[in-house]
Short mmCIF file of C-alpha atoms in Angstrom, two decimals:
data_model
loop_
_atom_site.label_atom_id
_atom_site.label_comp_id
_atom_site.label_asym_id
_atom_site.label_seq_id
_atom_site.Cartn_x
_atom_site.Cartn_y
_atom_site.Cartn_z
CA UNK J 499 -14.15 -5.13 -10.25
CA UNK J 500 -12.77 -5.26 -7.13
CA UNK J 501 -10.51 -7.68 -6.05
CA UNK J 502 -9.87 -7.18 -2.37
CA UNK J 503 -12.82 -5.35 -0.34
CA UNK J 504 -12.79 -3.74 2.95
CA UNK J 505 -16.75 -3.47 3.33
CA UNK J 506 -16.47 -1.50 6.35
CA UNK J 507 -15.38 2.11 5.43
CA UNK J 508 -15.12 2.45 9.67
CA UNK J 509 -15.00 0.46 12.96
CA UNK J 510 -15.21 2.44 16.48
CA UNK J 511 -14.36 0.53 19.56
CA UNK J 512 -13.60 1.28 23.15
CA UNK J 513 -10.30 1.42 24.57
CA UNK J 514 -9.07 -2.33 25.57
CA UNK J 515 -11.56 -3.77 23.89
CA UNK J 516 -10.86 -5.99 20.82
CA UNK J 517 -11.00 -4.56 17.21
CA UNK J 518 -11.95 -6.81 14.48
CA UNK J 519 -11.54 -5.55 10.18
CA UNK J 520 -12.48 -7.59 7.53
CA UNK J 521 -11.50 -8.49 4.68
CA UNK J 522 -12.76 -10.56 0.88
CA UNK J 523 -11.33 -11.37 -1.65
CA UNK J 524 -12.12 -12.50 -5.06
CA UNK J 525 -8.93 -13.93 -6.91
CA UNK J 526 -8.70 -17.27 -5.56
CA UNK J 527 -4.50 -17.33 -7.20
CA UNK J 528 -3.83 -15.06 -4.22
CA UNK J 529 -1.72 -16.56 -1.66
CA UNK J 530 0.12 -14.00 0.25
CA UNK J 531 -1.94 -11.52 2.23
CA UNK J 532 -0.76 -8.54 4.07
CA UNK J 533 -2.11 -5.46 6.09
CA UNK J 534 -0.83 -2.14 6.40
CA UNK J 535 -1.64 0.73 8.92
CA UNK J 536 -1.63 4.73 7.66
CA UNK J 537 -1.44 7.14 9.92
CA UNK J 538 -2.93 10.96 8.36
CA UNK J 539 0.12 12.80 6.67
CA UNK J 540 2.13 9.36 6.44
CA UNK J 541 2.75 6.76 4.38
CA UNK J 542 1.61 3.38 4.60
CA UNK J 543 3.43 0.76 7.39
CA UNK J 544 3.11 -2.63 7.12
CA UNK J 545 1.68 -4.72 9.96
CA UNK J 546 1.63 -8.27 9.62
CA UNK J 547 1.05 -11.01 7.21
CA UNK J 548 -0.03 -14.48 6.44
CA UNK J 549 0.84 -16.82 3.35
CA UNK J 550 -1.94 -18.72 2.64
CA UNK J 551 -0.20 -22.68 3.97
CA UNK J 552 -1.33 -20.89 7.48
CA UNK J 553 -4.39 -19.80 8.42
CA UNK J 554 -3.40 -17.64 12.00
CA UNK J 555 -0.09 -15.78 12.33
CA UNK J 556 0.26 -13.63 15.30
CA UNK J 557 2.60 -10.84 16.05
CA UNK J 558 2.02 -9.41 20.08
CA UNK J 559 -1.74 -7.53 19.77
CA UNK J 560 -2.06 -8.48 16.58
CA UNK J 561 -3.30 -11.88 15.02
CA UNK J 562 -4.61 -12.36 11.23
CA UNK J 563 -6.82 -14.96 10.26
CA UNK J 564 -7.01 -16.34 7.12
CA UNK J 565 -10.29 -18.67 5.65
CA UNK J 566 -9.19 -19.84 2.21
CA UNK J 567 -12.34 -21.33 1.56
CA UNK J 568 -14.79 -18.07 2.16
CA UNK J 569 -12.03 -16.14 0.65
CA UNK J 570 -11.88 -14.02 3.90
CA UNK J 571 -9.50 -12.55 6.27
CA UNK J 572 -9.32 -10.48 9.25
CA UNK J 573 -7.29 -8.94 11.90
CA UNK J 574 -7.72 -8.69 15.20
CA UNK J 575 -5.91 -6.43 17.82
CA UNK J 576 -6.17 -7.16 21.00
CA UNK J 577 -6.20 -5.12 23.58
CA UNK J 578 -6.88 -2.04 21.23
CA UNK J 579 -5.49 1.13 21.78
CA UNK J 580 -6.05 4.61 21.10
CA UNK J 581 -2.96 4.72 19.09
CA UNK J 582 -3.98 2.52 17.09
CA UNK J 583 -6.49 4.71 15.26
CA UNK J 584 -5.58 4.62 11.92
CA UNK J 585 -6.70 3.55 8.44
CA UNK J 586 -5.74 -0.24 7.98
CA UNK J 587 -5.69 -1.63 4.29
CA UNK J 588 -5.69 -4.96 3.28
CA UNK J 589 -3.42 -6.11 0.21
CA UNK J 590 -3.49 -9.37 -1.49
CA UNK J 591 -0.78 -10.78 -3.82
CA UNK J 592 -0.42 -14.14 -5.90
CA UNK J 593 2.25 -16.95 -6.42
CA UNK J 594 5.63 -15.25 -6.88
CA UNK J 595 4.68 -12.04 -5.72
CA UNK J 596 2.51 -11.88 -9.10
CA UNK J 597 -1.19 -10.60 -7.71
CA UNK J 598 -3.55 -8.97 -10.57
CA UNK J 599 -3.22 -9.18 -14.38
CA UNK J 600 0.01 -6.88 -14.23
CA UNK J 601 1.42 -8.49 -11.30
CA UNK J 602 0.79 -6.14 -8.63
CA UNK J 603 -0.76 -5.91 -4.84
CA UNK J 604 -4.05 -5.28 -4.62
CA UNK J 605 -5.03 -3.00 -1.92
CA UNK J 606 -8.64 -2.69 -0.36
CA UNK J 607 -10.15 0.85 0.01
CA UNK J 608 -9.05 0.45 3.62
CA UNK J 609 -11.24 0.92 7.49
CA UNK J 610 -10.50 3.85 9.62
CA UNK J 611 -10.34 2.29 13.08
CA UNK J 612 -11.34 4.56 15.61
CA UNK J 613 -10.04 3.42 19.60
CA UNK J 614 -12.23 5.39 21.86
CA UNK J 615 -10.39 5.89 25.41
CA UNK W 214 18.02 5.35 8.65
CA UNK W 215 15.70 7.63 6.32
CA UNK W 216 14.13 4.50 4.61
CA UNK W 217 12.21 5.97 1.83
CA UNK W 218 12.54 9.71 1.00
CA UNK W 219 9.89 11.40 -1.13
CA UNK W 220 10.32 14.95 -2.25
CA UNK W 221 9.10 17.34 -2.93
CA UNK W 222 5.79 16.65 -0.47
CA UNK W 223 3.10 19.44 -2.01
CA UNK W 224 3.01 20.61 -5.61
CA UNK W 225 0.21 22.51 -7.33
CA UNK W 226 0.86 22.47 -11.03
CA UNK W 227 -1.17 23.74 -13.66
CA UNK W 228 -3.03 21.48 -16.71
CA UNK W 229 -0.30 20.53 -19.23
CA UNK W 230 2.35 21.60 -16.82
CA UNK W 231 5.30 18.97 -16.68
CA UNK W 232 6.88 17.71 -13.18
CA UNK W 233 9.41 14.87 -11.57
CA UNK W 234 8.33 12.84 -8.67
CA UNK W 235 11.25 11.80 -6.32
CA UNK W 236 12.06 8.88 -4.71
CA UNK W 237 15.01 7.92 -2.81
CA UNK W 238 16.02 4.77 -0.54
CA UNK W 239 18.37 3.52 1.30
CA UNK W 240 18.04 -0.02 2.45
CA UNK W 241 19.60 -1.39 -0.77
CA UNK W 242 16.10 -2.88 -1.94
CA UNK W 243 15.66 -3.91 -5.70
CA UNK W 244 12.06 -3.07 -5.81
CA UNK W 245 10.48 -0.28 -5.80
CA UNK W 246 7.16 1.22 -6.70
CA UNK W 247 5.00 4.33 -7.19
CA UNK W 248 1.49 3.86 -5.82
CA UNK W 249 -1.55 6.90 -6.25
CA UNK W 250 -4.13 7.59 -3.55
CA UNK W 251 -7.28 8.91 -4.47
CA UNK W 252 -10.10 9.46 -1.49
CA UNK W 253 -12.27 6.08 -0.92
CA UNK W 254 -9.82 4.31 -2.75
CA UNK W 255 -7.02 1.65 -2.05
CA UNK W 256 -3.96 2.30 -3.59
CA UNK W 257 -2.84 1.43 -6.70
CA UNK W 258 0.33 0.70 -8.81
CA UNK W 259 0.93 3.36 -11.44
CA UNK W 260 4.47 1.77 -12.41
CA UNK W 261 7.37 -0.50 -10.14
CA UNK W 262 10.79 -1.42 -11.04
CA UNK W 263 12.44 -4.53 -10.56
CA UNK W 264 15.97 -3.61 -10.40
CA UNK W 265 17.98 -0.71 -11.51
CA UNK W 266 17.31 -0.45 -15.24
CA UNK W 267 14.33 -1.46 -15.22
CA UNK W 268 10.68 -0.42 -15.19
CA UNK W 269 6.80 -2.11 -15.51
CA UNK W 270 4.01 -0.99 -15.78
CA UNK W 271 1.59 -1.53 -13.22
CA UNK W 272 -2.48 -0.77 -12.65
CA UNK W 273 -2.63 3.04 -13.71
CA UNK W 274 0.06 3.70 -16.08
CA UNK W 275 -1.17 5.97 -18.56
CA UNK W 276 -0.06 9.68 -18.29
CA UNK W 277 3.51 8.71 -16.85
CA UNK W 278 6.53 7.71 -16.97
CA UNK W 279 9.70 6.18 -14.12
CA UNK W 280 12.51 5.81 -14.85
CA UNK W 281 15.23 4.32 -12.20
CA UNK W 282 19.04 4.95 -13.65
CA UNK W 283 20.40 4.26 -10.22
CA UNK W 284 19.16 1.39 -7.73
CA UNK W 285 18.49 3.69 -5.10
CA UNK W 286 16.60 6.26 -6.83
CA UNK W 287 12.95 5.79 -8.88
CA UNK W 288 11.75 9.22 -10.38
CA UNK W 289 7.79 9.37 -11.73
CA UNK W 290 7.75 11.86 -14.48
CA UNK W 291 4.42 13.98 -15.80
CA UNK W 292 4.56 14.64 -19.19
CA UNK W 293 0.96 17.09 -19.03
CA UNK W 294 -0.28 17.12 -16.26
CA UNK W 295 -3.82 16.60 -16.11
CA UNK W 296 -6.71 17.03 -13.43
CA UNK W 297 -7.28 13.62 -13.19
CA UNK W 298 -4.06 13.21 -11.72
CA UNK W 299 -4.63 15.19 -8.69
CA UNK W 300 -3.69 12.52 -5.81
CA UNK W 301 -0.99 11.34 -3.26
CA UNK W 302 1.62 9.49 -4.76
CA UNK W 303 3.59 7.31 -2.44
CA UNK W 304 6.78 5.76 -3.17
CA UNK W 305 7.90 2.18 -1.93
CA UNK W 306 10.19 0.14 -1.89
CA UNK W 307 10.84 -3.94 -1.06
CA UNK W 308 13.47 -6.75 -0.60
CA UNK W 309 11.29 -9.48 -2.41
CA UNK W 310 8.60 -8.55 -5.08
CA UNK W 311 5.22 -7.19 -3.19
CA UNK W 312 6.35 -8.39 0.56
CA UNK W 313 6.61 -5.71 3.32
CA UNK W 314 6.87 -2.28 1.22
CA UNK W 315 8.34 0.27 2.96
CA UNK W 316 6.56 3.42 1.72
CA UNK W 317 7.52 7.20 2.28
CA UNK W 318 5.17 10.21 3.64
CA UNK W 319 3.73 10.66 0.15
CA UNK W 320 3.45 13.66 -1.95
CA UNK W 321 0.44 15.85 -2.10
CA UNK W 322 -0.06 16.96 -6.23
CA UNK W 323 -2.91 19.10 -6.95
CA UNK W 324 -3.28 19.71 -10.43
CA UNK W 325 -5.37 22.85 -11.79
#
């Protein structure tokens, strides 16, 4: 059962055009949502994130939305770029840093964002 | 500034074979984590500490073991290695409990 999806395994978009990934979630306890970016061959870098008292935090290209009452959030880069193809995961966590049963973040499967020059 | 070191970064081991993860940080973080990667998957918590002497369980624990003697150092331990545990493993490590994980490159196991 998942807790966080990513229903788009992939998103393609042109060069300076806006990117938009989604993201659901099922645990209504979480309040603390994050995104990370993985580059092939690398670890995982985190991004940006929003507690859930906000619902928009911003960071340059970067903005995340959060809609507590569809249980959805998204990011949005704007302008894209071609480095920022990537895979970008979305990770949810609950009060006190406590997300899931054993207190963990939950991670979505993740979207490979493709930025076509 | 490494950040988070992982070593080695490829193994191949064979079934029932036994192996030590490293990890190593330096930003002075308390937590720290060991995450798996399997393809068309998120990641997912196999076991994370909260402090030096310490050690949880987390999502996936079954088949391993951590242990982290010294703050700045969480080792992930194979007992028998199975095929099922062919994956990346990444290591991480935080300030505050699940907030901004610095992770390293991962390590590529393959397990035969």
């Amino acid at each position: 059962d998942q807790q966080v999806k990513q229903n788009s395994p992939s998103l393609s978009v042109q060069e300076g055009r806006i990117s938009i990934l989604n993201c659901d979630y099922t645990n209504s306890m979480f309040d603390y949502f994050l995104w990370y970016k993985k580059y092939p061959a690398e670890g995982p870098t985190f991004l940006i994130s929003i507690s859930s008292i906000k619902d928009k935090n911003e960071d340059g290209r970067f903005t995340v939305f959060l809609n507590k009452s569809a249980k959805h959030l998204s990011l949005h880069i704007v302008p894209s770029q071609p480095g920022d193809s990537a895979v970008y995961f979305c990770a949810a966590t609950g009060p006190g840093g406590q997300g899931g049963s054993q207190g963990n973040l939950i991670f979505g499967k993740g979207t490979k964002l493709s930025v076509k020059p | 500034n490494a950040g988070v070191t992982q070593t080695p970064k490829f193994r191949v081991l064979k079934t029932g074979q036994s192996m030590t993860l490293l990890c190593a940080q330096d930003m002075n973080h308390e937590y720290m984590y060991w995450y798996r990667q399997d393809p068309g998957m998120g990641l997912r918590l196999i076991h994370y500490s909260v402090g030096e002497g310490t050690t949880a369980k987390g999502e996936v624990p079954d088949g391993y073991n951590v242990s982290r003697l010294k703050k700045q150092n969480f080792l992930l331990g194979l007992e028998s290695a199975a095929p099922s545990q062919t994956s990346v493993y990444f290591c991480a490590s935080s300030k505050l409990l699940n907030e901004k994980l610095f992770f390293g490159s991962g390590t590529q196991l393959s397990v035969l």
